Amino acid sequence: MQNPADQTARRFGAVNWMGLYTLAQRETLRFLAVWTQTVLAPLVTAGLFLLIFTIAIGPSRPDVMGVPFVMFLAPGIMMMTVIQNAFANTSSSMVIAKVQGNIVDTLMPPLSPLEILLGYLAGGIARGVMIALVISIALLVLLSIAPQHPLVALIFVVLGGAFMGALGLFAGIFANKFDQMAAITNFVVTPLAFLSGTFYSVDALPPVLNRLTHLNPVFYLIDGLRYGIIGVSDSSPWLGMAVCAFATLVVGLITWQMLRTGYRLKA
C-alpha cells in the first residue's frame, strides 16, 4: 500500500523544469499574442519622447557629458520603456488572474514558490529584452547609435527586467483590484522612472537631490545602460550592477515570501 506522504511528494527532482518552462512560456506568449500593444506601442512611445525632447530643447541645448543631447537621451528612454513594460507584464498577469479567479491554475500545479517567481520573471525579462532589441535597431537605423559595450547593455537590460518584473509581481500580489494597481504604477513606478536621470545628468542636480537620486536603483539601471550604449555614465557601471543585483535580490526574496505564505493569494 502506498504511503500517503509519497502521494504528495514532488516527482520532478530538485526543480520542476517542465512546469517552470511551461509557466515561462505562458507568460511570454501572453504578451506576444498582443505584440502591437506590448512591443510596437512602446517603440512608438519611445520615438515620440525622443522626437518631442529633440524638437523642444535639443537644438538649443549644449552637449551633455560630452555627447549630443539626443544621444544622451536615447539610452535613458530605452531603459525607462524596458522597466515600465517588465513591470506591466508581471503585475497585469497576476492582477488579472486574481480578479478573474483563475490564479488557482498557477497555484495548484506542483510548482514551488521559487519556480512560480522565476516563471513570471522570465516573461517580464523576455518582454524587456525584446523591447530593448527593437529600440536598439531603431536607434541604429535612424540615429546611427550603436552600442559601445553590448554585453554591459544586455546585462543592465536583463537586470532591469528582473528588478521591475519582481517589483511588478510584488505589486500584483499586494493589489486586489485594478484601482490599487493603478495607484502603485502612478505613485511609485512612474516617479522612480522619471526621477532617475532619464532626461538629465545627475551632476546638474543640487547636492541633496543628487544623493537622493543615488538611492534609487532605477538610476543605476539607466546610467548603466547609458554606459553600455554610448560609453559615458555618471557612476561606475560595476557599482551599478552590484546595486541593481542586490535590489533585485531583496525584492525577489520579499515576493518569494509572499508566494510561499500565500499572502493575498489563498483564503
Tab-separated table of N, CA and C in Angstrom, residues 115-215:
chain	number	residue	atom	x	y	z
A	115	GLU	N	9.863	28.576	-8.225
A	115	GLU	CA	9.592	28.287	-9.635
A	115	GLU	C	8.522	29.218	-10.193
A	116	ILE	N	7.505	29.534	-9.384
A	116	ILE	CA	6.480	30.486	-9.820
A	116	ILE	C	7.105	31.862	-10.032
A	117	LEU	N	7.940	32.262	-9.080
A	117	LEU	CA	8.614	33.561	-9.193
A	117	LEU	C	9.457	33.628	-10.460
A	118	LEU	N	10.259	32.607	-10.701
A	118	LEU	CA	11.134	32.602	-11.877
A	118	LEU	C	10.342	32.535	-13.175
A	119	GLY	N	9.224	31.809	-13.170
A	119	GLY	CA	8.396	31.729	-14.368
A	119	GLY	C	7.820	33.079	-14.753
A	120	TYR	N	7.308	33.808	-13.766
A	120	TYR	CA	6.791	35.149	-14.040
A	120	TYR	C	7.909	36.090	-14.478
A	121	LEU	N	9.055	36.015	-13.797
A	121	LEU	CA	10.175	36.893	-14.147
A	121	LEU	C	10.660	36.637	-15.562
A	122	ALA	N	10.617	35.384	-15.993
A	122	ALA	CA	11.061	35.058	-17.354
A	122	ALA	C	10.243	35.829	-18.389
A	123	GLY	N	8.939	35.924	-18.154
A	123	GLY	CA	8.092	36.679	-19.076
A	123	GLY	C	8.426	38.162	-19.075
A	124	GLY	N	8.620	38.735	-17.872
A	124	GLY	CA	8.964	40.155	-17.778
A	124	GLY	C	10.307	40.463	-18.429
A	125	ILE	N	11.297	39.592	-18.185
A	125	ILE	CA	12.626	39.801	-18.774
A	125	ILE	C	12.562	39.652	-20.292
A	126	ALA	N	11.834	38.641	-20.769
A	126	ALA	CA	11.720	38.434	-22.216
A	126	ALA	C	11.095	39.651	-22.896
A	127	ARG	N	10.058	40.205	-22.280
A	127	ARG	CA	9.422	41.389	-22.868
A	127	ARG	C	10.378	42.581	-22.860
A	128	GLY	N	11.110	42.758	-21.759
A	128	GLY	CA	12.069	43.854	-21.678
A	128	GLY	C	13.181	43.727	-22.701
A	129	VAL	N	13.746	42.536	-22.841
A	129	VAL	CA	14.830	42.316	-23.806
A	129	VAL	C	14.336	42.527	-25.228
A	130	MET	N	13.130	42.053	-25.531
A	130	MET	CA	12.595	42.215	-26.885
A	130	MET	C	12.384	43.687	-27.216
A	131	ILE	N	11.855	44.442	-26.269
A	131	ILE	CA	11.637	45.871	-26.493
A	131	ILE	C	12.969	46.590	-26.662
A	132	ALA	N	13.956	46.229	-25.831
A	132	ALA	CA	15.280	46.843	-25.946
A	132	ALA	C	15.898	46.556	-27.310
A	133	LEU	N	15.725	45.337	-27.799
A	133	LEU	CA	16.270	44.968	-29.106
A	133	LEU	C	15.609	45.772	-30.224
A	134	VAL	N	14.294	45.896	-30.154
A	134	VAL	CA	13.570	46.648	-31.191
A	134	VAL	C	13.994	48.116	-31.181
A	135	ILE	N	14.097	48.718	-29.990
A	135	ILE	CA	14.503	50.121	-29.904
A	135	ILE	C	15.957	50.287	-30.353
A	136	SER	N	16.814	49.318	-30.021
A	136	SER	CA	18.216	49.388	-30.450
A	136	SER	C	18.330	49.399	-31.967
A	137	ILE	N	17.543	48.558	-32.626
A	137	ILE	CA	17.555	48.528	-34.094
A	137	ILE	C	17.092	49.871	-34.658
A	138	ALA	N	16.051	50.440	-34.037
A	138	ALA	CA	15.543	51.738	-34.497
A	138	ALA	C	16.590	52.828	-34.306
A	139	LEU	N	17.301	52.819	-33.168
A	139	LEU	CA	18.339	53.822	-32.921
A	139	LEU	C	19.485	53.684	-33.911
A	140	LEU	N	19.825	52.444	-34.234
A	140	LEU	CA	20.914	52.210	-35.185
A	140	LEU	C	20.538	52.700	-36.578
A	141	VAL	N	19.312	52.415	-36.992
A	141	VAL	CA	18.875	52.771	-38.345
A	141	VAL	C	18.626	54.272	-38.476
A	142	LEU	N	17.967	54.864	-37.490
A	142	LEU	CA	17.540	56.259	-37.603
A	142	LEU	C	18.573	57.261	-37.114
A	143	LEU	N	19.329	56.906	-36.045
A	143	LEU	CA	20.268	57.853	-35.449
A	143	LEU	C	21.714	57.391	-35.506
A	144	SER	N	21.944	56.222	-36.078
A	144	SER	CA	23.305	55.652	-36.182
A	144	SER	C	23.960	55.500	-34.816
A	145	ILE	N	23.156	55.166	-33.798
A	145	ILE	CA	23.674	54.925	-32.454
A	145	ILE	C	23.822	53.422	-32.256
A	146	ALA	N	25.053	52.952	-32.170
A	146	ALA	CA	25.332	51.528	-31.962
A	146	ALA	C	25.900	51.331	-30.560
A	147	PRO	N	25.543	50.254	-29.874
A	147	PRO	CA	26.056	50.017	-28.516
A	147	PRO	C	27.583	49.964	-28.485
A	148	GLN	N	28.167	50.732	-27.568
A	148	GLN	CA	29.622	50.717	-27.399
A	148	GLN	C	30.073	49.489	-26.623
A	149	HIS	N	29.254	49.054	-25.675
A	149	HIS	CA	29.564	47.871	-24.858
A	149	HIS	C	28.314	46.980	-24.834
A	150	PRO	N	28.100	46.183	-25.870
A	150	PRO	CA	26.846	45.413	-25.996
A	150	PRO	C	26.579	44.477	-24.824
A	151	LEU	N	27.610	43.813	-24.300
A	151	LEU	CA	27.394	42.879	-23.198
A	151	LEU	C	26.940	43.605	-21.941
A	152	VAL	N	27.559	44.749	-21.662
A	152	VAL	CA	27.147	45.548	-20.499
A	152	VAL	C	25.704	46.009	-20.672
A	153	ALA	N	25.363	46.458	-21.871
A	153	ALA	CA	23.991	46.901	-22.141
A	153	ALA	C	23.002	45.765	-21.918
A	154	LEU	N	23.341	44.568	-22.390
A	154	LEU	CA	22.452	43.412	-22.216
A	154	LEU	C	22.283	43.068	-20.744
A	155	ILE	N	23.370	43.111	-19.983
A	155	ILE	CA	23.297	42.800	-18.547
A	155	ILE	C	22.344	43.760	-17.843
A	156	PHE	N	22.441	45.046	-18.157
A	156	PHE	CA	21.572	46.014	-17.481
A	156	PHE	C	20.122	45.880	-17.934
A	157	VAL	N	19.898	45.519	-19.187
A	157	VAL	CA	18.525	45.283	-19.643
A	157	VAL	C	17.918	44.095	-18.901
A	158	VAL	N	18.693	43.027	-18.749
A	158	VAL	CA	18.204	41.847	-18.019
A	158	VAL	C	17.971	42.192	-16.547
A	159	LEU	N	18.911	42.939	-15.944
A	159	LEU	CA	18.729	43.352	-14.549
A	159	LEU	C	17.497	44.237	-14.400
A	160	GLY	N	17.287	45.134	-15.358
A	160	GLY	CA	16.111	45.996	-15.298
A	160	GLY	C	14.828	45.202	-15.406
A	161	GLY	N	14.806	44.227	-16.332
A	161	GLY	CA	13.623	43.387	-16.464
A	161	GLY	C	13.374	42.550	-15.223
A	162	ALA	N	14.456	42.045	-14.619
A	162	ALA	CA	14.313	41.212	-13.416
A	162	ALA	C	13.853	42.039	-12.220
A	163	PHE	N	14.472	43.212	-12.023
A	163	PHE	CA	14.115	44.052	-10.874
A	163	PHE	C	12.668	44.531	-10.953
A	164	MET	N	12.296	45.100	-12.098
A	164	MET	CA	10.941	45.624	-12.212
A	164	MET	C	9.923	44.510	-12.396
A	165	GLY	N	10.346	43.365	-12.953
A	165	GLY	CA	9.448	42.222	-13.010
A	165	GLY	C	9.108	41.719	-11.620
A	166	ALA	N	10.129	41.638	-10.747
A	166	ALA	CA	9.889	41.221	-9.364
A	166	ALA	C	9.034	42.243	-8.630
A	167	LEU	N	9.313	43.536	-8.872
A	167	LEU	CA	8.505	44.583	-8.231
A	167	LEU	C	7.068	44.539	-8.744
A	168	GLY	N	6.894	44.241	-10.035
A	168	GLY	CA	5.555	44.130	-10.590
A	168	GLY	C	4.784	42.959	-10.007
A	169	LEU	N	5.488	41.838	-9.797
A	169	LEU	CA	4.828	40.672	-9.200
A	169	LEU	C	4.455	40.961	-7.750
A	170	PHE	N	5.333	41.648	-7.035
A	170	PHE	CA	5.031	42.074	-5.664
A	170	PHE	C	3.774	42.951	-5.651
A	171	ALA	N	3.728	43.932	-6.562
A	171	ALA	CA	2.573	44.830	-6.616
A	171	ALA	C	1.314	44.075	-7.013
A	172	GLY	N	1.448	43.118	-7.947
A	172	GLY	CA	0.292	42.344	-8.371
A	172	GLY	C	-0.278	41.480	-7.263
A	173	ILE	N	0.599	40.943	-6.427
A	173	ILE	CA	0.136	40.148	-5.283
A	173	ILE	C	-0.520	41.047	-4.243
A	174	PHE	N	0.075	42.217	-4.017
A	174	PHE	CA	-0.438	43.128	-2.996
A	174	PHE	C	-1.785	43.715	-3.393
A	175	ALA	N	-1.949	44.066	-4.669
A	175	ALA	CA	-3.180	44.717	-5.123
A	175	ALA	C	-4.297	43.688	-5.314
A	176	ASN	N	-5.481	44.055	-4.875
A	176	ASN	CA	-6.643	43.186	-5.027
A	176	ASN	C	-7.578	43.645	-6.140
A	177	LYS	N	-7.315	44.826	-6.697
A	177	LYS	CA	-8.142	45.325	-7.787
A	177	LYS	C	-7.319	46.280	-8.636
A	178	PHE	N	-7.837	46.615	-9.787
A	178	PHE	CA	-7.087	47.419	-10.748
A	178	PHE	C	-6.822	48.834	-10.239
A	179	ASP	N	-7.719	49.372	-9.409
A	179	ASP	CA	-7.509	50.720	-8.873
A	179	ASP	C	-6.240	50.770	-8.027
A	180	GLN	N	-6.030	49.755	-7.209
A	180	GLN	CA	-4.828	49.709	-6.381
A	180	GLN	C	-3.578	49.568	-7.250
A	181	MET	N	-3.694	48.773	-8.322
A	181	MET	CA	-2.565	48.588	-9.227
A	181	MET	C	-2.215	49.899	-9.920
A	182	ALA	N	-3.232	50.641	-10.320
A	182	ALA	CA	-3.010	51.930	-10.981
A	182	ALA	C	-2.335	52.915	-10.034
A	183	ALA	N	-2.731	52.884	-8.755
A	183	ALA	CA	-2.128	53.782	-7.770
A	183	ALA	C	-0.642	53.470	-7.587
A	184	ILE	N	-0.295	52.193	-7.528
A	184	ILE	CA	1.113	51.806	-7.385
A	184	ILE	C	1.909	52.254	-8.603
A	185	THR	N	1.342	52.087	-9.783
A	185	THR	CA	2.027	52.496	-11.014
A	185	THR	C	2.253	53.997	-11.041
A	186	ASN	N	1.220	54.766	-10.688
A	186	ASN	CA	1.291	56.225	-10.794
A	186	ASN	C	2.164	56.855	-9.717
A	187	PHE	N	2.127	56.303	-8.502
A	187	PHE	CA	2.808	56.955	-7.383
A	187	PHE	C	4.140	56.309	-7.001
A	188	VAL	N	4.457	55.170	-7.577
A	188	VAL	CA	5.725	54.515	-7.254
A	188	VAL	C	6.575	54.304	-8.509
A	189	VAL	N	6.034	53.593	-9.481
A	189	VAL	CA	6.827	53.218	-10.655
A	189	VAL	C	7.169	54.428	-11.513
A	190	THR	N	6.177	55.269	-11.822
A	190	THR	CA	6.435	56.425	-12.686
A	190	THR	C	7.440	57.398	-12.079
A	191	PRO	N	7.316	57.784	-10.794
A	191	PRO	CA	8.350	58.656	-10.215
A	191	PRO	C	9.738	58.016	-10.207
A	192	LEU	N	9.820	56.703	-9.928
A	192	LEU	CA	11.123	56.030	-9.952
A	192	LEU	C	11.769	56.133	-11.323
A	193	ALA	N	10.946	56.022	-12.368
A	193	ALA	CA	11.478	56.054	-13.731
A	193	ALA	C	11.853	57.465	-14.173
A	194	PHE	N	11.001	58.445	-13.861
A	194	PHE	CA	11.241	59.797	-14.356
A	194	PHE	C	12.280	60.556	-13.543
A	195	LEU	N	12.409	60.253	-12.254
A	195	LEU	CA	13.351	60.975	-11.390
A	195	LEU	C	14.622	60.157	-11.179
A	196	SER	N	15.204	59.701	-12.265
A	196	SER	CA	16.354	58.802	-12.147
A	196	SER	C	17.443	59.114	-13.160
A	197	GLY	N	17.434	60.314	-13.708
A	197	GLY	CA	18.460	60.685	-14.668
A	197	GLY	C	18.131	60.318	-16.098
A	198	THR	N	16.869	60.027	-16.370
A	198	THR	CA	16.491	59.690	-17.740
A	198	THR	C	16.722	60.856	-18.683
A	199	PHE	N	16.351	62.064	-18.247
A	199	PHE	CA	16.384	63.229	-19.122
A	199	PHE	C	17.483	64.225	-18.761
A	200	TYR	N	18.311	63.900	-17.792
A	200	TYR	CA	19.337	64.841	-17.332
A	200	TYR	C	20.468	64.085	-16.654
A	201	SER	N	21.612	64.735	-16.560
A	201	SER	CA	22.725	64.179	-15.793
A	201	SER	C	22.550	64.574	-14.329
A	202	VAL	N	22.741	63.639	-13.417
A	202	VAL	CA	22.528	63.937	-12.003
A	202	VAL	C	23.570	64.911	-11.470
A	203	ASP	N	24.662	65.112	-12.197
A	203	ASP	CA	25.666	66.088	-11.765
A	203	ASP	C	25.098	67.501	-11.782
A	204	ALA	N	24.024	67.706	-12.538
A	204	ALA	CA	23.411	69.034	-12.609
A	204	ALA	C	22.452	69.295	-11.449
A	205	LEU	N	22.193	68.282	-10.625
A	205	LEU	CA	21.252	68.436	-9.517
A	205	LEU	C	21.927	69.051	-8.297
A	206	PRO	N	21.145	69.694	-7.436
A	206	PRO	CA	21.681	70.150	-6.145
A	206	PRO	C	22.183	68.957	-5.335
A	207	PRO	N	23.111	69.167	-4.398
A	207	PRO	CA	23.710	68.047	-3.649
A	207	PRO	C	22.701	67.115	-2.987
A	208	VAL	N	21.646	67.672	-2.390
A	208	VAL	CA	20.669	66.836	-1.694
A	208	VAL	C	19.938	65.920	-2.683
A	209	LEU	N	19.479	66.491	-3.769
A	209	LEU	CA	18.779	65.684	-4.770
A	209	LEU	C	19.724	64.689	-5.436
A	210	ASN	N	20.975	65.071	-5.579
A	210	ASN	CA	21.962	64.158	-6.150
A	210	ASN	C	22.108	62.913	-5.287
A	211	ARG	N	22.206	63.127	-3.973
A	211	ARG	CA	22.347	61.985	-3.057
A	211	ARG	C	21.085	61.134	-3.040
A	212	LEU	N	19.914	61.775	-3.076
A	212	LEU	CA	18.657	61.022	-3.098
A	212	LEU	C	18.539	60.189	-4.373
A	213	THR	N	18.971	60.744	-5.485
A	213	THR	CA	18.912	60.012	-6.747
A	213	THR	C	19.773	58.761	-6.696
A	214	HIS	N	20.916	58.842	-6.002
A	214	HIS	CA	21.807	57.680	-5.910
A	214	HIS	C	21.233	56.574	-5.018
A	215	LEU	N	20.123	56.840	-4.337
A	215	LEU	CA	19.441	55.801	-3.562
A	215	LEU	C	18.401	55.066	-4.394
